[in-house]
């Protein structure tokens, strides 16, 4: 019986999953792309649909469906299970007991709370005011359902009672951010009361927190409650590392190579309702360095559609700064005066569309602004322009783009570029640039260890046997494992033979003796490291990549040639060792024991020499 991860892999095609992240192109039996994990000019990222594995011949990374998703999304194995299970049509069992991690218990709590709030919003008689408010904001029933909009009743403990009935403890509920501890014997009360609830999901769709909007009727009571309350930072939620709506927007962002960032959640919801599905919200904060890094996975361009009040302007400044750090092309969307995206979309859809189509590079926006505010015909004005605009140029990570805007500034103020370069050198000492300079954006390449010819031949033999396992019984009796050079190749060769022989003894009629995925799983159960299995994937892809059209007869002939060469190499090494022993024996005083040992060594040497001669003549 398959375990959950194997069941998911059996239902999902690795090509279709990876294609959602990387543009794959067919190449023989495999698919190729530029590696998403390191910068490269030519495609070395290879995916095998027959083996359901991937490997990059540039940086050395590789693995199966789960390892790719974990690497690209920066998540744990359990989180990858959560992400992939719904795609495979599998319902995961809720974890319980001491073996369940706190993080996963919190995710379960938040999912249960989402369902509780949403059902309350839809069905509870006391949620009429919440439904009336949401309807007044123009949200459709589809958006309410798809985004699980909910309502937290004005109650101190209804959610807590519900969650405890589901098996969660007070401590776990408090750690999820849904309850506040009274410090009275562990008793706690609901954090969210009388609020419309917007679930916040991370990029993989897991609910990690909430934003609660106080109902207008409670605002009127003036109880000192904030209009908006967010979940506190928890083991699963960090406001600066999550973009509201990205789980639903990432595909559209990837396809259009553009993410539109708005400030508020209502802005994001309205945009999606009207078909602008590449919109995400920073939830009232400027784009952070972590959020910029996430967006870089999906697109090279980001457009900021913020209110141009002081808060929105500050968010544009900080957000574009983080975008530049990851070489994202930053655009500024100028909305009609006095309107936020939500109002603009609902009341002036053409105005919103025009604002998007006329979005301009943030640097162009800043340059026009600073030129309009200062007289470029005076020395004082030029100095002010340079002082305000040059630090922005200095923050651009891409040297081509930086040079472009330096030229633009030079032309605008009629100042030589070399003077601007000198001024910018001083700006490079700013704290912001110090922070940006430590960002690691390129994965280190795997070390290339020099290999001799025998190691290369051994690798080729193992790769051919992986591709043509039916040749194992004809080859293994004549190729002892000690003749295989290279620790990894020797290890895999031994296990190939063991696995094949084990299966042939218990195989049912008509069933295949060797199945790559099962062999891979078997290796992991034997305690083999991820590195060993990754090497197996590399060899499997290598043979498909370079010898996609090779036939079994050709493979057999190639293996026989490798077998002979490895045998001859082994015999020569053994002859050298025996010759050394003979020399040592001859230097010793004669004795019966010494003479018998010397005769044995001389016979072995002659036998080895004869076998080498025969091998050489058979090749000729």
Coordinates of C-alpha atoms in Angstrom, one line a residue:
X1 CA 0.0 0.0 0.0
X2 CA 1.4 3.4 -1.0
X3 CA 2.1 6.0 1.7
X4 CA 0.7 9.5 1.3
X5 CA 3.7 11.0 -0.4
X6 CA 4.0 8.1 -2.9
X7 CA 0.3 8.3 -3.6
X8 CA 0.6 12.0 -4.4
X9 CA 3.5 11.3 -6.7
X10 CA 1.6 8.6 -8.4
X11 CA -1.3 11.0 -9.2
X12 CA 0.7 14.0 -10.2
X13 CA 2.9 14.5 -13.2
X14 CA 6.2 16.2 -12.3
X15 CA 6.3 17.9 -15.7
X16 CA 2.9 19.6 -15.1
X17 CA 3.9 20.7 -11.6
X18 CA 7.3 22.1 -12.5
X19 CA 5.9 23.8 -15.6
X20 CA 3.8 26.0 -13.2
X21 CA 7.1 27.4 -12.0
X22 CA 9.6 27.0 -14.9
X23 CA 9.0 27.3 -18.7
X24 CA 10.0 23.7 -19.8
X25 CA 10.9 22.9 -23.3
X26 CA 11.0 19.3 -24.8
X27 CA 14.5 18.0 -25.6
X28 CA 14.4 14.3 -26.7
X29 CA 13.0 12.2 -23.9
X30 CA 13.4 15.0 -21.3
X31 CA 12.5 18.6 -20.8
X32 CA 14.9 21.5 -20.3
X33 CA 14.9 25.0 -18.8
X34 CA 17.2 27.5 -17.2
X35 CA 17.7 26.5 -13.6
X36 CA 15.4 28.5 -11.2
X37 CA 18.0 28.0 -8.4
X38 CA 21.0 29.7 -9.9
X39 CA 21.8 32.1 -12.6
X40 CA 22.8 30.5 -15.9
X41 CA 22.9 31.4 -19.6
X42 CA 22.2 28.0 -21.1
X43 CA 19.6 25.5 -20.0
X44 CA 21.0 22.8 -17.8
X45 CA 17.9 22.1 -15.6
X46 CA 16.6 18.7 -16.9
X47 CA 13.4 16.9 -16.0
X48 CA 12.7 13.3 -16.8
X49 CA 9.0 12.4 -17.3
X50 CA 9.8 8.7 -17.4
X51 CA 11.7 8.7 -14.2
X52 CA 9.7 11.6 -12.6
X53 CA 12.8 13.2 -11.3
X54 CA 14.8 16.4 -12.1
X55 CA 18.5 17.4 -12.0
X56 CA 20.5 20.6 -12.8
X57 CA 23.8 19.8 -14.3
X58 CA 24.9 23.3 -13.5
X59 CA 24.4 23.7 -9.7
X60 CA 24.0 20.0 -8.9
X61 CA 20.6 20.2 -7.3
X62 CA 18.1 17.5 -8.1
X63 CA 15.4 15.2 -6.7
X64 CA 11.8 14.3 -7.1
X65 CA 8.5 16.2 -7.1
X66 CA 8.6 16.9 -3.4
X67 CA 12.2 18.1 -3.3
X68 CA 11.5 20.6 -6.2
X69 CA 8.4 22.1 -4.5
X70 CA 10.3 22.3 -1.2
X71 CA 13.2 24.0 -2.8
X72 CA 11.2 26.5 -5.0
X73 CA 8.7 27.4 -2.3
X74 CA 11.2 27.3 0.6
X75 CA 8.9 25.0 2.6
X76 CA 9.2 21.9 4.7
X77 CA 8.2 18.4 3.6
X78 CA 4.9 18.5 5.6
X79 CA 4.1 21.9 4.0
X80 CA 4.7 20.4 0.6
X81 CA 2.3 17.6 1.5
X82 CA -0.3 20.2 2.3
X83 CA 0.3 22.0 -0.9
X84 CA 0.3 19.0 -3.3
X85 CA -2.4 16.8 -1.6
X86 CA -5.4 18.9 -2.9
X87 CA -4.0 18.9 -6.4
X88 CA -3.8 15.1 -6.2
X89 CA -7.3 14.8 -4.8
X90 CA -6.0 13.5 -1.5
X91 CA -7.4 14.6 1.9
X92 CA -4.7 14.6 4.6
X93 CA -5.5 13.3 8.0
X94 CA -5.3 15.8 10.8
X95 CA -2.2 15.2 12.9
X96 CA -2.6 14.8 16.6
X97 CA -0.6 13.6 19.6
X98 CA 2.9 14.5 20.7
X99 CA 4.4 13.6 17.4
X100 CA 2.6 16.4 15.6
X101 CA 4.6 19.5 15.3
X102 CA 3.4 22.8 16.8
X103 CA 3.5 24.5 13.4
X104 CA 1.2 21.9 11.9
X105 CA -1.1 22.0 14.9
X106 CA -1.4 25.8 14.4
X107 CA -2.1 25.4 10.7
X108 CA -4.9 22.9 11.6
X109 CA -6.3 25.4 14.1
X110 CA -6.3 28.3 11.6
X111 CA -8.0 26.1 9.0
X112 CA -10.7 25.1 11.4
X113 CA -11.2 28.8 12.5
X114 CA -11.5 29.8 8.8
X115 CA -14.3 27.4 8.4
X116 CA -16.0 28.5 11.6
X117 CA -15.9 32.2 10.7
X118 CA -17.1 31.6 7.2
X119 CA -20.0 29.4 8.2
X120 CA -20.9 32.0 10.8
X121 CA -20.9 34.7 8.2
X122 CA -23.1 32.7 5.8
X123 CA -25.6 31.2 8.3
X124 CA -25.6 32.9 11.7
X125 CA -28.6 35.3 12.3
X126 CA -26.3 37.6 14.2
X127 CA -24.1 38.2 11.2
X128 CA -26.7 40.2 9.2
X129 CA -24.8 43.5 9.8
X130 CA -21.6 41.9 8.5
X131 CA -23.3 40.6 5.4
X132 CA -24.9 44.0 4.8
X133 CA -21.5 45.7 5.1
X134 CA -19.8 43.4 2.7
X135 CA -22.6 43.7 0.2
X136 CA -22.4 47.4 0.5
X137 CA -18.7 47.2 -0.4
X138 CA -19.7 45.4 -3.6
X139 CA -18.1 42.0 -3.0
X140 CA -19.8 39.2 -4.9
X141 CA -21.0 35.9 -3.5
X142 CA -18.2 34.1 -5.6
X143 CA -15.5 36.3 -3.9
X144 CA -17.0 35.7 -0.5
X145 CA -17.0 32.0 -1.0
X146 CA -13.7 31.7 -2.8
X147 CA -11.8 33.9 -0.3
X148 CA -13.7 32.4 2.7
X149 CA -14.7 35.8 4.0
X150 CA -16.0 35.3 7.6
X151 CA -17.4 36.9 10.7
X152 CA -16.3 36.7 14.3
X153 CA -19.3 37.2 16.5
X154 CA -19.2 39.6 19.5
X155 CA -18.4 36.7 21.8
X156 CA -15.7 36.1 24.3
X157 CA -15.3 32.4 23.8
X158 CA -17.4 30.8 21.1
X159 CA -14.4 30.1 18.8
X160 CA -12.4 28.8 21.7
X161 CA -15.2 26.3 22.7
X162 CA -15.4 25.2 19.1
X163 CA -11.7 24.6 18.8
X164 CA -11.4 22.8 22.1
X165 CA -14.2 20.4 20.9
X166 CA -11.9 19.7 18.0
X167 CA -9.2 18.5 20.3
X168 CA -7.0 21.7 20.6
X169 CA -5.7 23.1 23.9
X170 CA -5.9 26.6 25.3
X171 CA -2.2 26.9 24.8
X172 CA -2.3 25.9 21.2
X173 CA -5.2 28.3 20.5
X174 CA -3.2 31.2 22.2
X175 CA -0.1 30.3 20.2
X176 CA -2.2 30.4 16.9
X177 CA -2.9 34.1 17.6
X178 CA -6.7 33.5 17.9
X179 CA -6.9 33.9 21.6
X180 CA -5.4 36.2 24.3
X181 CA -4.3 34.7 27.7
X182 CA -6.0 36.3 30.7
X183 CA -3.2 34.9 33.0
X184 CA -5.9 33.4 35.2
X185 CA -5.2 29.8 35.4
X186 CA -4.7 29.4 31.6
X187 CA -8.2 30.9 30.7
X188 CA -8.3 32.9 27.5
X189 CA -10.7 34.9 25.3
X190 CA -11.2 35.5 21.6
X191 CA -8.9 38.0 20.0
X192 CA -11.4 38.8 17.3
X193 CA -14.9 39.9 18.3
X194 CA -17.5 41.7 16.2
X195 CA -15.3 41.7 13.1
X196 CA -15.5 40.8 9.4
X197 CA -12.6 38.2 9.0
X198 CA -10.3 38.1 6.0
X199 CA -8.2 34.9 6.1
X200 CA -4.5 35.5 5.2
X201 CA -3.0 32.7 3.2
X202 CA 0.6 32.2 2.4
X203 CA 1.7 31.4 -1.2
X204 CA 0.8 27.7 -0.9
X205 CA -2.7 28.3 0.3
X206 CA -2.4 27.6 4.0
X207 CA -4.2 30.1 6.3
X208 CA -1.5 31.6 8.5
X209 CA -3.4 34.5 10.0
X210 CA -6.4 36.9 9.8
X211 CA -7.3 40.6 9.4
X212 CA -10.4 41.5 11.3
X213 CA -12.4 44.6 10.2
X214 CA -14.5 46.1 13.0
X215 CA -18.2 46.4 12.1
X216 CA -19.4 50.0 11.7
X217 CA -21.9 49.6 14.5
X218 CA -19.1 48.7 16.9
X219 CA -17.0 51.6 15.7
X220 CA -19.8 54.0 16.9
X221 CA -19.5 52.8 20.4
X222 CA -16.0 54.3 20.6
X223 CA -14.6 51.6 22.8
X224 CA -11.0 52.3 21.7
X225 CA -10.9 49.3 19.4
X226 CA -8.9 49.6 16.2
X227 CA -10.8 49.5 13.0
X228 CA -8.4 46.8 11.8
X229 CA -6.8 44.1 13.9
X230 CA -4.3 41.6 12.5
X231 CA -3.1 38.3 13.9
X232 CA 0.1 38.7 15.9
X233 CA 3.4 37.2 14.8
X234 CA 3.2 33.4 15.4
X235 CA 5.1 30.3 14.4
X236 CA 3.4 30.4 11.0
X237 CA 2.7 34.1 10.5
X238 CA 5.1 37.0 9.9
X239 CA 3.3 40.0 8.3
X240 CA 6.4 41.1 6.4
X241 CA 6.8 37.7 4.7
X242 CA 3.3 37.2 3.4
X243 CA 1.5 38.9 0.5
X244 CA -2.3 38.8 0.7
X245 CA -3.8 37.0 -2.3
X246 CA -0.5 35.7 -3.7
X247 CA -1.8 32.1 -3.5
X248 CA -4.5 33.0 -6.0
X249 CA -2.5 35.5 -8.1
X250 CA 0.8 33.7 -8.6
X251 CA -0.2 31.9 -11.8
X252 CA -1.5 35.2 -13.5
X253 CA 1.6 37.0 -12.2
X254 CA 3.9 34.3 -13.8
X255 CA 1.9 34.3 -17.1
X256 CA 2.0 38.1 -17.4
X257 CA 5.4 38.6 -15.9
X258 CA 3.8 41.4 -13.7
X259 CA 2.6 41.7 -10.1
X260 CA 0.4 44.6 -9.1
X261 CA 0.8 45.5 -5.5
X262 CA -2.0 47.4 -3.6
X263 CA -2.1 48.4 0.0
X264 CA -5.4 47.0 1.3
X265 CA -7.2 43.7 1.2
X266 CA -10.4 45.2 -0.1
X267 CA -8.3 46.7 -3.0
X268 CA -7.1 43.2 -3.8
X269 CA -10.5 41.5 -3.5
X270 CA -12.2 44.0 -5.7
X271 CA -9.4 43.7 -8.3
X272 CA -9.8 40.0 -8.5
X273 CA -13.6 40.3 -8.7
X274 CA -13.2 42.4 -11.8
X275 CA -10.7 40.1 -13.4
X276 CA -7.4 41.6 -12.4
X277 CA -6.1 38.4 -11.0
X278 CA -2.4 39.4 -10.8
X279 CA -3.0 41.8 -7.9
X280 CA -1.7 41.2 -4.4
X281 CA -1.9 43.3 -1.2
X282 CA 0.9 44.3 1.2
X283 CA -1.8 44.7 3.9
X284 CA -1.1 48.3 4.8
X285 CA 2.7 48.1 4.9
X286 CA 5.4 48.9 2.4
X287 CA 6.8 45.9 0.4
X288 CA 9.5 44.2 2.5
X289 CA 12.7 42.7 1.3
X290 CA 11.2 39.2 2.0
X291 CA 8.1 40.0 0.0
X292 CA 10.2 41.3 -2.9
X293 CA 12.2 38.0 -2.9
X294 CA 9.0 36.0 -3.1
X295 CA 7.7 38.1 -6.1
X296 CA 11.0 37.6 -7.9
X297 CA 10.1 33.9 -8.1
X298 CA 7.2 34.7 -10.4
X299 CA 7.9 37.8 -12.3
X300 CA 10.5 40.4 -13.3
X301 CA 8.1 43.4 -13.0
X302 CA 6.1 44.9 -10.2
X303 CA 3.7 47.8 -10.3
X304 CA 2.7 49.7 -7.2
X305 CA -0.9 51.0 -7.2
X306 CA -0.9 53.0 -3.9
X307 CA -2.9 56.1 -2.8
X308 CA -0.7 59.1 -3.3
X309 CA -1.2 60.4 0.2
X310 CA 1.9 60.6 2.5
X311 CA 1.5 57.0 3.7
X312 CA 1.1 55.7 0.1
X313 CA 4.0 57.8 -1.1
X314 CA 6.2 56.3 1.7
X315 CA 5.1 52.8 0.8
X316 CA 6.0 53.5 -2.9
X317 CA 9.5 54.7 -1.8
X318 CA 10.2 51.8 0.4
X319 CA 8.6 49.2 -1.9
X320 CA 10.5 50.3 -5.0
X321 CA 13.7 50.3 -3.0
X322 CA 13.2 46.6 -2.1
X323 CA 12.2 45.8 -5.7
X324 CA 15.5 47.3 -7.0
X325 CA 17.4 45.1 -4.6
X326 CA 16.1 42.1 -6.5
X327 CA 16.4 43.6 -9.9
X328 CA 12.7 43.8 -10.3
X329 CA 11.5 46.4 -12.8
X330 CA 9.4 48.8 -10.6
X331 CA 6.4 50.7 -12.1
X332 CA 4.3 53.4 -10.6
X333 CA 0.5 53.4 -11.2
X334 CA -0.9 56.9 -10.9
X335 CA -4.6 56.6 -9.8
X336 CA -7.2 59.3 -10.4
X337 CA -7.0 61.9 -7.7
X338 CA -8.6 61.0 -4.4
X339 CA -9.3 57.4 -5.3
X340 CA -7.9 54.1 -4.0
X341 CA -7.9 51.0 -6.2
X342 CA -11.1 49.6 -4.7
X343 CA -13.1 52.8 -5.4
X344 CA -11.4 53.4 -8.7
X345 CA -12.2 49.9 -10.0
X346 CA -15.8 49.9 -8.9
X347 CA -16.7 53.5 -9.9
X348 CA -14.2 54.3 -12.7
X349 CA -13.1 51.1 -14.3
X350 CA -11.9 52.8 -17.4
X351 CA -9.8 55.1 -15.2
X352 CA -8.3 52.1 -13.5
X353 CA -7.5 50.4 -16.8
X354 CA -5.9 53.6 -18.2
X355 CA -3.8 54.0 -15.0
X356 CA -2.4 50.5 -15.5
X357 CA -1.7 50.9 -19.2
X358 CA 0.1 54.2 -18.5
X359 CA 2.1 53.0 -15.6
X360 CA 5.6 54.3 -15.9
X361 CA 9.0 53.2 -14.4
X362 CA 9.2 54.4 -10.8
X363 CA 12.5 56.1 -11.6
X364 CA 10.9 58.0 -14.5
X365 CA 8.1 59.0 -12.1
X366 CA 10.6 60.3 -9.5
X367 CA 12.7 62.1 -12.1
X368 CA 9.7 64.0 -13.5
X369 CA 8.6 64.9 -10.0
X370 CA 12.0 66.2 -8.9
X371 CA 12.4 68.2 -12.2
X372 CA 9.0 69.7 -11.7
X373 CA 9.8 70.8 -8.2
X374 CA 13.3 72.4 -8.9
X375 CA 14.7 74.8 -11.5
X376 CA 17.3 72.9 -13.6
X377 CA 18.5 76.2 -15.0
X378 CA 20.0 77.3 -11.7
X379 CA 23.0 75.8 -9.8
X380 CA 20.9 75.6 -6.7
X381 CA 18.1 73.7 -8.5
X382 CA 20.5 71.3 -10.2
X383 CA 22.2 70.6 -6.8
X384 CA 18.7 69.8 -5.3
X385 CA 17.8 67.6 -8.2
X386 CA 21.0 65.6 -7.9
X387 CA 20.7 65.3 -4.1
X388 CA 17.2 64.0 -4.3
X389 CA 17.4 61.7 -7.3
X390 CA 21.0 60.3 -7.2
X391 CA 20.5 58.2 -4.0
X392 CA 17.6 56.5 -5.7
X393 CA 19.9 55.6 -8.7
X394 CA 22.5 54.3 -6.2
X395 CA 19.9 51.8 -4.9
X396 CA 19.4 50.1 -8.2
X397 CA 21.2 46.7 -8.2
X398 CA 21.2 46.1 -12.0
X399 CA 24.2 48.0 -13.4
X400 CA 22.7 48.5 -16.9
X401 CA 19.6 50.1 -15.4
X402 CA 21.7 52.1 -13.0
X403 CA 23.9 53.4 -15.9
X404 CA 20.7 54.3 -17.9
X405 CA 19.3 56.5 -15.1
X406 CA 22.7 58.1 -14.5
X407 CA 22.7 59.2 -18.2
X408 CA 19.2 60.5 -17.8
X409 CA 20.2 62.5 -14.8
X410 CA 23.3 63.8 -16.4
X411 CA 21.3 65.0 -19.4
X412 CA 18.6 66.6 -17.2
X413 CA 21.0 68.7 -15.1
X414 CA 23.8 69.0 -17.7
X415 CA 26.4 67.6 -15.4
X416 CA 29.1 65.2 -16.5
X417 CA 28.5 61.5 -15.7
X418 CA 31.9 61.1 -14.0
X419 CA 30.9 63.8 -11.4
X420 CA 27.7 61.8 -10.7
X421 CA 29.7 58.6 -10.3
X422 CA 31.9 60.2 -7.7
X423 CA 28.8 61.5 -5.9
X424 CA 27.2 58.1 -6.0
X425 CA 30.2 56.4 -4.5
X426 CA 29.5 58.3 -1.3
X427 CA 25.8 57.3 -1.5
X428 CA 26.8 53.7 -1.7
X429 CA 27.9 53.9 1.9
X430 CA 24.3 54.3 3.0
X431 CA 22.8 51.7 5.4
X432 CA 20.2 50.7 2.8
X433 CA 22.9 49.7 0.3
X434 CA 24.9 47.9 3.0
X435 CA 21.8 45.8 3.6
X436 CA 21.2 45.1 -0.1
X437 CA 24.8 44.2 -0.7
X438 CA 24.6 41.1 1.5
X439 CA 21.6 39.6 -0.3
X440 CA 22.6 36.2 -1.7
X441 CA 21.0 35.8 -5.0
X442 CA 23.2 33.2 -6.8
X443 CA 23.4 29.6 -5.6
X444 CA 27.0 28.3 -5.4
X445 CA 27.9 25.8 -8.1
X446 CA 28.6 22.3 -7.1
X447 CA 32.3 21.5 -6.7
X448 CA 33.6 19.6 -9.7
X449 CA 35.9 16.9 -8.4
X450 CA 38.4 15.6 -11.1
X451 CA 37.7 12.0 -12.1
X452 CA 39.9 9.4 -13.9
X453 CA 38.8 7.4 -16.9
X454 CA 37.8 4.3 -14.8
X455 CA 35.5 6.4 -12.7
X456 CA 33.8 7.9 -15.8
X457 CA 33.4 4.4 -17.3
X458 CA 32.0 3.1 -14.0
X459 CA 29.5 5.9 -14.0
X460 CA 28.5 5.1 -17.6
X461 CA 28.0 1.4 -16.8
X462 CA 25.7 2.1 -13.8
X463 CA 23.7 4.6 -15.9
X464 CA 23.2 2.1 -18.7
X465 CA 22.1 -0.6 -16.2
X466 CA 19.6 1.9 -14.7
X467 CA 18.2 2.5 -18.2
X468 CA 18.4 -1.2 -19.2
X469 CA 18.0 -3.2 -15.9
X470 CA 17.2 -6.4 -17.8
X471 CA 20.9 -6.6 -18.6
X472 CA 21.8 -6.8 -14.9
X473 CA 21.8 -10.7 -14.7
X474 CA 24.0 -11.0 -17.7
X475 CA 26.6 -8.5 -16.5
X476 CA 26.7 -8.7 -12.7
X477 CA 28.4 -12.2 -12.5
X478 CA 31.3 -10.9 -14.5
X479 CA 31.7 -7.4 -12.9
X480 CA 32.5 -7.7 -9.2
X481 CA 31.7 -4.4 -7.3
X482 CA 35.3 -3.9 -6.5
X483 CA 36.0 -3.3 -10.2
X484 CA 33.6 -0.3 -10.2
X485 CA 35.5 2.9 -9.5
X486 CA 34.1 5.8 -7.5
X487 CA 32.4 5.4 -4.2
X488 CA 28.9 6.6 -5.4
X489 CA 28.9 4.4 -8.5
X490 CA 30.1 1.4 -6.6
X491 CA 27.4 1.9 -4.0
X492 CA 24.6 2.2 -6.6
X493 CA 25.9 -0.8 -8.6
X494 CA 25.8 -3.0 -5.5
X495 CA 22.2 -1.9 -4.7
X496 CA 21.0 -2.3 -8.3
X497 CA 22.2 -6.0 -8.3
X498 CA 20.7 -6.6 -4.8
X499 CA 17.4 -5.0 -5.7
X500 CA 17.1 -6.8 -9.0
X501 CA 17.9 -10.2 -7.5
X502 CA 15.6 -9.6 -4.6
X503 CA 12.7 -8.7 -6.9
X504 CA 13.3 -11.6 -9.4
X505 CA 12.8 -14.1 -6.7
X506 CA 9.4 -12.7 -5.6
X507 CA 8.0 -11.2 -8.8
X508 CA 4.6 -12.2 -10.1
X509 CA 4.2 -13.3 -13.7
X510 CA 3.9 -10.5 -16.1
X511 CA 5.0 -7.8 -13.6
X512 CA 8.2 -5.7 -14.3
X513 CA 11.2 -6.8 -12.3
X514 CA 12.6 -3.3 -12.1
X515 CA 10.6 0.0 -11.7
X516 CA 12.7 3.1 -11.3
X517 CA 10.4 4.9 -8.8
X518 CA 10.1 1.8 -6.6
X519 CA 13.9 1.3 -6.7
X520 CA 14.4 4.9 -5.7
X521 CA 11.9 4.5 -2.8
X522 CA 13.6 1.3 -1.7
X523 CA 17.0 3.0 -1.5
X524 CA 15.6 5.7 0.8
X525 CA 14.2 3.0 3.0
X526 CA 17.6 1.4 3.2
X527 CA 18.9 4.5 4.8
X528 CA 20.6 6.0 1.7
X529 CA 21.2 9.7 1.8
X530 CA 19.5 12.3 -0.3
X531 CA 22.9 12.8 -2.0
X532 CA 23.1 9.2 -3.0
X533 CA 19.6 9.2 -4.5
X534 CA 20.3 12.5 -6.2
X535 CA 23.3 10.9 -7.9
X536 CA 21.0 8.1 -9.1
X537 CA 18.6 10.7 -10.6
X538 CA 21.6 12.4 -12.3
X539 CA 22.7 9.2 -13.9
X540 CA 19.2 8.3 -15.0
X541 CA 18.7 11.7 -16.6
X542 CA 22.2 11.7 -18.1
X543 CA 21.6 8.5 -20.1
X544 CA 18.2 9.8 -21.3
X545 CA 19.8 13.1 -22.2
X546 CA 22.8 11.8 -24.2
X547 CA 21.6 8.4 -25.4
X548 CA 17.8 8.8 -25.9
X549 CA 17.8 6.7 -29.0
X550 CA 20.1 3.8 -27.9
X551 CA 18.7 0.3 -28.3
X552 CA 19.1 -2.6 -25.8
X553 CA 21.5 -4.3 -28.2
X554 CA 23.6 -1.2 -28.4
X555 CA 23.5 -0.8 -24.7
X556 CA 24.6 -4.4 -24.2
X557 CA 27.5 -3.9 -26.6
X558 CA 28.5 -0.7 -24.8
X559 CA 28.4 -2.3 -21.4
X560 CA 30.5 -5.3 -22.6
X561 CA 33.1 -2.8 -23.9
X562 CA 33.1 -1.0 -20.5
X563 CA 33.2 -4.3 -18.7
X564 CA 36.3 -5.3 -20.6
X565 CA 38.1 -2.0 -20.0
X566 CA 37.2 -2.0 -16.3
X567 CA 38.4 -5.6 -16.0
X568 CA 41.7 -4.8 -17.8
X569 CA 42.2 -1.7 -15.6
X570 CA 41.5 -3.8 -12.5
X571 CA 44.0 -6.5 -13.7
X572 CA 46.7 -4.0 -14.3
X573 CA 46.2 -2.5 -10.8
X574 CA 46.4 -6.0 -9.4
X575 CA 49.5 -6.9 -11.4
X576 CA 51.3 -3.8 -10.0
X577 CA 50.3 -4.8 -6.5
X578 CA 51.5 -8.4 -7.0
X579 CA 54.8 -7.2 -8.6
X580 CA 55.4 -5.0 -5.5
X581 CA 54.8 -8.0 -3.2
X582 CA 57.1 -10.2 -5.3
X583 CA 59.9 -7.6 -5.0
X584 CA 59.4 -7.5 -1.2
X585 CA 59.5 -11.3 -1.0
X586 CA 62.6 -11.6 -3.1
X587 CA 64.4 -9.2 -0.8
X588 CA 63.8 -11.5 2.1
X589 CA 66.0 -14.5 3.1
X590 CA 65.0 -17.8 1.6
X591 CA 62.7 -20.1 3.6
X592 CA 60.1 -22.7 2.9
X593 CA 57.2 -20.3 3.8
X594 CA 58.8 -17.5 1.8
X595 CA 59.4 -19.7 -1.3
X596 CA 55.9 -21.0 -1.3
X597 CA 54.4 -17.6 -1.0
X598 CA 56.7 -16.3 -3.8
X599 CA 55.6 -19.2 -6.1
X600 CA 52.0 -18.3 -5.4
X601 CA 52.6 -14.7 -6.3
X602 CA 54.5 -15.5 -9.4
X603 CA 51.7 -17.8 -10.6
X604 CA 49.1 -15.1 -9.9
X605 CA 51.2 -12.5 -11.8
X606 CA 51.5 -14.8 -14.8
X607 CA 47.7 -15.6 -14.7
X608 CA 46.9 -11.9 -14.6
X609 CA 49.2 -11.2 -17.5
X610 CA 47.7 -13.9 -19.6
X611 CA 44.2 -12.6 -18.9
X612 CA 45.2 -9.1 -19.9
X613 CA 46.7 -10.5 -23.1
X614 CA 43.5 -12.3 -23.9
X615 CA 41.4 -9.3 -23.2
X616 CA 43.6 -7.1 -25.5
X617 CA 43.5 -9.7 -28.3
X618 CA 39.7 -10.0 -28.1
X619 CA 39.3 -6.2 -28.4
X620 CA 41.7 -6.2 -31.4

